[in-house]
Short mmCIF file of N, CA and C in Angstrom, two decimals:
data_model
loop_
_atom_site.label_atom_id
_atom_site.label_comp_id
_atom_site.label_asym_id
_atom_site.label_seq_id
_atom_site.Cartn_x
_atom_site.Cartn_y
_atom_site.Cartn_z
N MET A 1 114.24 92.26 79.57
CA MET A 1 112.81 92.22 79.84
C MET A 1 112.24 93.61 79.52
N THR A 2 111.16 93.61 78.77
CA THR A 2 110.54 94.89 78.40
C THR A 2 109.66 95.39 79.55
N HIS A 3 109.25 96.65 79.43
CA HIS A 3 108.35 97.24 80.42
C HIS A 3 107.03 96.47 80.45
N THR A 4 106.58 96.04 79.30
CA THR A 4 105.34 95.26 79.21
C THR A 4 105.48 93.94 79.96
N GLU A 5 106.54 93.21 79.71
CA GLU A 5 106.75 91.92 80.39
C GLU A 5 106.87 92.09 81.90
N ALA A 6 107.61 93.11 82.32
CA ALA A 6 107.79 93.35 83.76
C ALA A 6 106.45 93.72 84.41
N SER A 7 105.65 94.51 83.73
CA SER A 7 104.35 94.92 84.27
C SER A 7 103.40 93.73 84.38
N LEU A 8 103.37 92.89 83.36
CA LEU A 8 102.50 91.71 83.40
C LEU A 8 102.97 90.72 84.46
N LEU A 9 104.28 90.56 84.60
CA LEU A 9 104.82 89.71 85.66
C LEU A 9 104.42 90.26 87.03
N GLY A 10 104.45 91.57 87.19
CA GLY A 10 104.05 92.20 88.44
C GLY A 10 102.59 91.91 88.79
N ILE A 11 101.73 91.92 87.78
CA ILE A 11 100.30 91.61 88.00
C ILE A 11 100.16 90.16 88.47
N VAL A 12 100.83 89.24 87.79
CA VAL A 12 100.74 87.82 88.14
C VAL A 12 101.26 87.59 89.56
N VAL A 13 102.41 88.15 89.88
CA VAL A 13 102.98 87.99 91.22
C VAL A 13 102.03 88.56 92.28
N THR A 14 101.44 89.70 92.01
CA THR A 14 100.52 90.33 92.95
C THR A 14 99.30 89.45 93.21
N VAL A 15 98.70 88.92 92.17
CA VAL A 15 97.51 88.07 92.33
C VAL A 15 97.86 86.78 93.07
N VAL A 16 98.97 86.16 92.69
CA VAL A 16 99.39 84.92 93.35
C VAL A 16 99.69 85.17 94.83
N LEU A 17 100.41 86.25 95.14
CA LEU A 17 100.69 86.58 96.53
C LEU A 17 99.41 86.78 97.33
N ASP A 18 98.49 87.54 96.77
CA ASP A 18 97.27 87.86 97.51
C ASP A 18 96.37 86.66 97.72
N LEU A 19 96.14 85.89 96.69
CA LEU A 19 95.14 84.82 96.78
C LEU A 19 95.69 83.50 97.30
N TRP A 20 96.96 83.18 97.00
CA TRP A 20 97.44 81.84 97.34
C TRP A 20 98.63 81.79 98.30
N VAL A 21 99.50 82.79 98.28
CA VAL A 21 100.67 82.73 99.14
C VAL A 21 100.39 83.37 100.50
N LEU A 22 100.06 84.65 100.51
CA LEU A 22 99.80 85.35 101.77
C LEU A 22 98.34 85.21 102.22
N ARG A 23 97.48 84.90 101.27
CA ARG A 23 96.05 84.66 101.52
C ARG A 23 95.33 85.80 102.24
N THR A 24 95.67 87.03 101.86
CA THR A 24 94.97 88.17 102.44
C THR A 24 93.62 88.39 101.74
N ARG A 25 93.51 87.93 100.50
CA ARG A 25 92.30 88.05 99.69
C ARG A 25 91.82 89.50 99.58
N LEU A 26 92.76 90.41 99.59
CA LEU A 26 92.43 91.83 99.47
C LEU A 26 91.79 92.14 98.12
N LEU A 27 92.22 91.46 97.08
CA LEU A 27 91.69 91.72 95.74
C LEU A 27 90.25 91.28 95.58
N THR A 28 89.73 90.56 96.54
CA THR A 28 88.33 90.12 96.46
C THR A 28 87.40 91.06 97.23
N ARG A 29 87.95 92.11 97.82
CA ARG A 29 87.15 93.00 98.65
C ARG A 29 86.76 94.27 97.91
N ARG A 30 85.52 94.66 98.10
CA ARG A 30 85.01 95.89 97.48
C ARG A 30 85.79 97.11 97.98
N ALA A 31 86.14 97.12 99.26
CA ALA A 31 86.87 98.27 99.83
C ALA A 31 88.19 98.50 99.11
N PHE A 32 88.87 97.41 98.71
CA PHE A 32 90.12 97.57 97.98
C PHE A 32 89.87 98.28 96.66
N TRP A 33 88.86 97.85 95.92
CA TRP A 33 88.61 98.40 94.59
C TRP A 33 88.13 99.84 94.66
N VAL A 34 87.39 100.18 95.69
CA VAL A 34 86.97 101.58 95.86
C VAL A 34 88.20 102.44 96.14
N SER A 35 89.07 101.98 97.05
CA SER A 35 90.28 102.75 97.34
C SER A 35 91.19 102.82 96.12
N TYR A 36 91.27 101.72 95.38
CA TYR A 36 92.13 101.73 94.21
C TYR A 36 91.61 102.70 93.15
N ALA A 37 90.31 102.84 93.04
CA ALA A 37 89.74 103.79 92.08
C ALA A 37 90.20 105.21 92.40
N ILE A 38 90.28 105.53 93.68
CA ILE A 38 90.76 106.86 94.09
C ILE A 38 92.23 107.02 93.71
N VAL A 39 93.03 106.00 94.00
CA VAL A 39 94.45 106.03 93.66
C VAL A 39 94.61 106.15 92.14
N LEU A 40 93.82 105.40 91.39
CA LEU A 40 93.91 105.40 89.93
C LEU A 40 93.63 106.79 89.35
N PHE A 41 92.68 107.50 89.93
CA PHE A 41 92.38 108.86 89.47
C PHE A 41 93.63 109.74 89.57
N PHE A 42 94.27 109.71 90.74
CA PHE A 42 95.46 110.54 90.93
C PHE A 42 96.66 110.02 90.15
N GLN A 43 96.74 108.72 89.96
CA GLN A 43 97.81 108.16 89.15
C GLN A 43 97.66 108.64 87.70
N THR A 44 96.45 108.69 87.22
CA THR A 44 96.19 109.15 85.85
C THR A 44 96.65 110.60 85.69
N LEU A 45 96.29 111.45 86.65
CA LEU A 45 96.72 112.85 86.58
C LEU A 45 98.24 112.97 86.60
N THR A 46 98.87 112.24 87.50
CA THR A 46 100.32 112.30 87.64
C THR A 46 101.03 111.75 86.40
N ASN A 47 100.57 110.60 85.92
CA ASN A 47 101.18 110.01 84.72
C ASN A 47 101.05 110.96 83.53
N GLU A 48 99.89 111.56 83.38
CA GLU A 48 99.68 112.48 82.26
C GLU A 48 100.64 113.66 82.35
N TRP A 49 100.76 114.23 83.53
CA TRP A 49 101.62 115.39 83.72
C TRP A 49 103.09 115.03 83.43
N LEU A 50 103.55 113.90 83.98
CA LEU A 50 104.95 113.52 83.82
C LEU A 50 105.29 113.11 82.40
N THR A 51 104.43 112.34 81.77
CA THR A 51 104.76 111.84 80.42
C THR A 51 104.54 112.90 79.34
N SER A 52 103.56 113.78 79.52
CA SER A 52 103.31 114.79 78.49
C SER A 52 104.42 115.85 78.46
N ARG A 53 105.14 116.00 79.56
CA ARG A 53 106.23 116.97 79.63
C ARG A 53 107.60 116.34 79.37
N GLY A 54 107.61 115.05 79.07
CA GLY A 54 108.87 114.39 78.73
C GLY A 54 109.74 114.05 79.93
N VAL A 55 109.17 114.11 81.13
CA VAL A 55 109.95 113.73 82.30
C VAL A 55 110.32 112.25 82.20
N PHE A 56 109.37 111.45 81.72
CA PHE A 56 109.62 110.03 81.47
C PHE A 56 109.45 109.77 79.98
N LEU A 57 110.43 109.12 79.41
CA LEU A 57 110.38 108.73 78.01
C LEU A 57 110.47 107.21 77.94
N TYR A 58 109.81 106.63 76.98
CA TYR A 58 109.76 105.17 76.86
C TYR A 58 110.27 104.74 75.49
N ASP A 59 111.08 103.72 75.49
CA ASP A 59 111.56 103.13 74.25
C ASP A 59 110.37 102.43 73.59
N PRO A 60 110.04 102.79 72.37
CA PRO A 60 108.89 102.17 71.70
C PRO A 60 108.98 100.65 71.61
N ASP A 61 110.20 100.11 71.65
CA ASP A 61 110.36 98.66 71.58
C ASP A 61 110.09 97.98 72.92
N ALA A 62 109.98 98.75 73.99
CA ALA A 62 109.80 98.19 75.34
C ALA A 62 108.35 98.25 75.81
N ILE A 63 107.49 98.90 75.02
CA ILE A 63 106.07 99.03 75.41
C ILE A 63 105.18 98.58 74.27
N LEU A 64 103.91 98.31 74.61
CA LEU A 64 102.95 97.90 73.59
C LEU A 64 102.63 99.03 72.61
N GLY A 65 102.64 100.26 73.13
CA GLY A 65 102.28 101.40 72.30
C GLY A 65 100.90 101.93 72.64
N TRP A 66 100.12 101.17 73.40
CA TRP A 66 98.81 101.66 73.83
C TRP A 66 99.02 102.69 74.93
N ARG A 67 98.31 103.79 74.84
CA ARG A 67 98.49 104.86 75.81
C ARG A 67 97.15 105.35 76.36
N VAL A 68 97.22 105.82 77.58
CA VAL A 68 96.09 106.52 78.20
C VAL A 68 96.59 107.94 78.33
N GLY A 69 96.08 108.82 77.47
CA GLY A 69 96.69 110.14 77.36
C GLY A 69 98.07 109.96 76.77
N HIS A 70 99.08 110.42 77.48
CA HIS A 70 100.46 110.25 77.02
C HIS A 70 101.16 109.07 77.68
N ALA A 71 100.56 108.53 78.74
CA ALA A 71 101.21 107.46 79.52
C ALA A 71 100.94 106.09 78.90
N PRO A 72 101.97 105.26 78.80
CA PRO A 72 101.74 103.90 78.29
C PRO A 72 100.91 103.09 79.28
N VAL A 73 100.12 102.18 78.76
CA VAL A 73 99.23 101.37 79.59
C VAL A 73 100.02 100.57 80.63
N GLU A 74 101.27 100.26 80.33
CA GLU A 74 102.10 99.52 81.27
C GLU A 74 102.29 100.26 82.60
N ASP A 75 102.26 101.59 82.55
CA ASP A 75 102.39 102.37 83.79
C ASP A 75 101.23 102.07 84.74
N PHE A 76 100.06 101.84 84.20
CA PHE A 76 98.89 101.54 85.03
C PHE A 76 98.96 100.12 85.59
N LEU A 77 99.50 99.20 84.81
CA LEU A 77 99.68 97.84 85.30
C LEU A 77 100.71 97.82 86.42
N PHE A 78 101.81 98.52 86.21
CA PHE A 78 102.85 98.61 87.24
C PHE A 78 102.29 99.28 88.49
N GLY A 79 101.55 100.37 88.30
CA GLY A 79 100.97 101.09 89.43
C GLY A 79 100.02 100.23 90.24
N PHE A 80 99.22 99.42 89.54
CA PHE A 80 98.32 98.51 90.24
C PHE A 80 99.11 97.54 91.11
N SER A 81 100.14 96.95 90.56
CA SER A 81 100.96 96.00 91.32
C SER A 81 101.60 96.67 92.53
N LEU A 82 102.10 97.86 92.34
CA LEU A 82 102.75 98.59 93.42
C LEU A 82 101.78 98.90 94.56
N VAL A 83 100.63 99.44 94.22
CA VAL A 83 99.64 99.80 95.24
C VAL A 83 99.07 98.54 95.91
N ALA A 84 98.69 97.57 95.11
CA ALA A 84 98.10 96.35 95.67
C ALA A 84 99.08 95.62 96.58
N GLN A 85 100.33 95.47 96.15
CA GLN A 85 101.29 94.77 97.01
C GLN A 85 101.59 95.55 98.29
N SER A 86 101.62 96.85 98.21
CA SER A 86 101.82 97.64 99.44
C SER A 86 100.71 97.34 100.44
N MET A 87 99.49 97.30 99.95
CA MET A 87 98.36 97.03 100.83
C MET A 87 98.32 95.58 101.29
N ILE A 88 98.63 94.65 100.40
CA ILE A 88 98.64 93.22 100.74
C ILE A 88 99.66 92.94 101.84
N TRP A 89 100.88 93.46 101.67
CA TRP A 89 101.91 93.24 102.69
C TRP A 89 101.53 93.92 104.00
N TRP A 90 100.92 95.10 103.92
CA TRP A 90 100.48 95.82 105.12
C TRP A 90 99.50 94.96 105.92
N VAL A 91 98.51 94.40 105.24
CA VAL A 91 97.52 93.55 105.90
C VAL A 91 98.18 92.30 106.46
N TRP A 92 99.04 91.67 105.67
CA TRP A 92 99.68 90.43 106.11
C TRP A 92 100.53 90.66 107.36
N TRP A 93 101.36 91.71 107.35
CA TRP A 93 102.19 91.99 108.52
C TRP A 93 101.32 92.42 109.70
N GLY A 94 100.27 93.16 109.46
CA GLY A 94 99.38 93.58 110.53
C GLY A 94 98.72 92.41 111.22
N ARG A 95 98.36 91.39 110.47
CA ARG A 95 97.76 90.19 111.06
C ARG A 95 98.75 89.42 111.93
N ARG A 96 100.02 89.65 111.71
CA ARG A 96 101.03 88.97 112.50
C ARG A 96 101.53 89.81 113.67
N GLY A 97 100.89 90.93 113.91
CA GLY A 97 101.20 91.75 115.07
C GLY A 97 102.48 92.55 114.98
N VAL A 98 102.93 92.82 113.78
CA VAL A 98 104.13 93.63 113.63
C VAL A 98 103.83 95.01 114.19
N GLN A 99 104.71 95.52 115.01
CA GLN A 99 104.59 96.80 115.70
C GLN A 99 103.41 96.81 116.67
N ALA A 100 103.13 95.68 117.27
CA ALA A 100 102.07 95.63 118.26
C ALA A 100 102.51 96.33 119.55
N GLU A 101 103.82 96.41 119.75
CA GLU A 101 104.35 97.08 120.93
C GLU A 101 104.36 98.59 120.70
N VAL A 102 104.11 99.33 121.75
CA VAL A 102 104.14 100.78 121.65
C VAL A 102 105.60 101.22 121.63
N PRO A 103 106.00 102.02 120.63
CA PRO A 103 107.39 102.47 120.57
C PRO A 103 107.69 103.44 121.71
N PRO A 104 108.98 103.61 122.04
CA PRO A 104 109.33 104.55 123.10
C PRO A 104 108.97 105.97 122.72
N GLY A 105 108.75 106.78 123.73
CA GLY A 105 108.41 108.18 123.49
C GLY A 105 107.10 108.52 124.16
N PRO A 106 106.63 109.73 123.93
CA PRO A 106 105.38 110.14 124.56
C PRO A 106 104.22 109.28 124.06
N ARG A 107 103.35 108.94 124.97
CA ARG A 107 102.20 108.10 124.61
C ARG A 107 100.93 108.93 124.66
N PRO A 108 100.11 108.78 123.65
CA PRO A 108 98.85 109.53 123.68
C PRO A 108 97.95 109.00 124.79
N SER A 109 97.23 109.92 125.39
CA SER A 109 96.32 109.47 126.44
C SER A 109 95.07 108.90 125.79
N LEU A 110 94.67 107.77 126.25
CA LEU A 110 93.47 107.13 125.73
C LEU A 110 92.37 107.20 126.77
N ARG A 111 91.24 107.64 126.36
CA ARG A 111 90.11 107.70 127.28
C ARG A 111 89.05 106.74 126.80
N ARG A 112 88.51 106.00 127.72
CA ARG A 112 87.44 105.09 127.39
C ARG A 112 86.13 105.71 127.84
N PRO A 113 85.10 105.53 127.05
CA PRO A 113 83.81 106.09 127.46
C PRO A 113 83.31 105.40 128.74
N ALA A 114 82.67 106.18 129.58
CA ALA A 114 82.12 105.63 130.82
C ALA A 114 81.01 104.64 130.47
N THR A 115 81.03 103.51 131.12
CA THR A 115 79.99 102.51 130.90
C THR A 115 79.30 102.20 132.21
N ARG A 116 78.06 101.84 132.13
CA ARG A 116 77.32 101.45 133.32
C ARG A 116 77.56 99.99 133.60
N ARG A 117 77.68 99.67 134.86
CA ARG A 117 77.88 98.28 135.22
C ARG A 117 76.57 97.52 135.05
N GLY A 118 76.73 96.27 134.68
CA GLY A 118 75.55 95.42 134.52
C GLY A 118 74.98 95.44 133.12
N ARG A 119 75.55 96.22 132.24
CA ARG A 119 75.06 96.26 130.87
C ARG A 119 76.06 95.69 129.92
#
């Protein structure tokens, strides 16, 4: 399987998981895309730095050949899948109350604002 095929498969799996399997519908939210834009900015800087210095090399037969700077476009597809699935699983597990219990150890003191009775 080439890097291109794996990246495209990752996109398909991510969309199917979000919209039909886990049904978090994160990809339909504006907040996701705003946060992803921030991640994408830093991913672009990191990919450029790593690929332009030869830290990562790609077999020309395993990629399309399209690049953003020095990084192959497949890196951005893979990065999208990685970030989106991390967030999708986080939301899905959070809705199921994973780690709802307070772990052992010191507990932060919580203060509630004073409220007037009758309001």
